[in-house]
Short mmCIF file of C-alpha atoms in Angstrom, two decimals:
data_model
loop_
_atom_site.label_atom_id
_atom_site.label_comp_id
_atom_site.label_asym_id
_atom_site.label_seq_id
_atom_site.Cartn_x
_atom_site.Cartn_y
_atom_site.Cartn_z
CA UNK J 1 3.09 8.31 -16.11
CA UNK J 2 2.17 4.70 -15.70
CA UNK J 3 -0.11 4.06 -12.44
CA UNK J 4 2.91 1.79 -11.39
CA UNK J 5 5.50 4.58 -11.75
CA UNK J 6 3.15 6.95 -9.80
CA UNK J 7 2.46 5.00 -6.84
CA UNK J 8 6.50 3.58 -6.67
CA UNK J 9 7.93 6.89 -6.82
CA UNK J 10 5.39 9.82 -6.05
CA UNK J 11 2.97 8.36 -3.70
CA UNK J 12 3.14 9.33 0.13
CA UNK J 13 0.00 7.71 1.42
CA UNK J 14 -3.34 6.36 0.62
CA UNK J 15 -6.70 7.07 2.01
CA UNK J 16 -9.64 4.38 1.82
CA UNK J 17 -12.57 6.24 -0.02
CA UNK J 18 -14.60 3.45 -0.24
CA UNK J 19 -15.16 -0.26 -2.19
CA UNK J 20 -15.51 -0.64 -5.67
CA UNK J 21 -18.83 -2.84 -7.17
CA UNK J 22 -16.60 -5.95 -7.43
CA UNK J 23 -16.31 -5.58 -3.28
CA UNK J 24 -12.90 -4.61 -3.10
CA UNK J 25 -11.56 -1.68 -1.30
CA UNK J 26 -10.47 1.01 -3.45
CA UNK J 27 -7.80 4.34 -2.22
CA UNK J 28 -7.10 7.46 -3.12
CA UNK J 29 -3.52 8.47 -3.97
CA UNK J 30 -2.42 11.17 -2.44
CA UNK J 31 1.23 12.20 -3.94
CA UNK J 32 4.50 14.21 -3.28
CA UNK J 33 3.03 17.37 -4.99
CA UNK J 34 0.11 16.95 -2.43
CA UNK J 35 -2.30 15.95 -5.50
CA UNK J 36 -5.16 13.32 -5.34
CA UNK J 37 -5.56 10.77 -8.14
CA UNK J 38 -8.74 8.94 -8.86
CA UNK J 39 -9.16 5.71 -6.49
CA UNK J 40 -7.08 2.68 -7.16
CA UNK J 41 -7.90 -0.94 -6.34
CA UNK J 42 -6.26 -2.15 -3.05
CA UNK J 43 -4.65 -5.25 -5.31
CA UNK J 44 -2.64 -2.99 -7.60
CA UNK J 45 -1.30 -1.10 -4.47
CA UNK J 46 -0.64 -4.60 -3.19
CA UNK J 47 1.52 -5.61 -6.40
CA UNK J 48 3.39 -2.53 -6.24
CA UNK J 49 4.32 -0.95 -2.99
CA UNK J 50 2.35 -2.80 -0.07
CA UNK J 51 3.94 -0.85 2.75
CA UNK J 52 1.55 1.84 1.88
CA UNK J 53 -1.18 -0.02 3.17
CA UNK J 54 0.64 -0.94 6.40
CA UNK J 55 0.27 2.67 7.42
CA UNK J 56 -3.22 3.46 6.57
CA UNK J 57 -5.23 4.21 9.78
#
């Protein structure tokens, strides 16, 4: 499964987990099967499903 498909179809929420060496925020992906995936850059989430970032709290 590609990252785009994972974010679009299976990610329920994201959890901020820190910052990358490049300075960008990174998020863990929480999926519909209650699995967590390694950190993903904010820009990747923003391109595919930006509404996930709006719910962050």
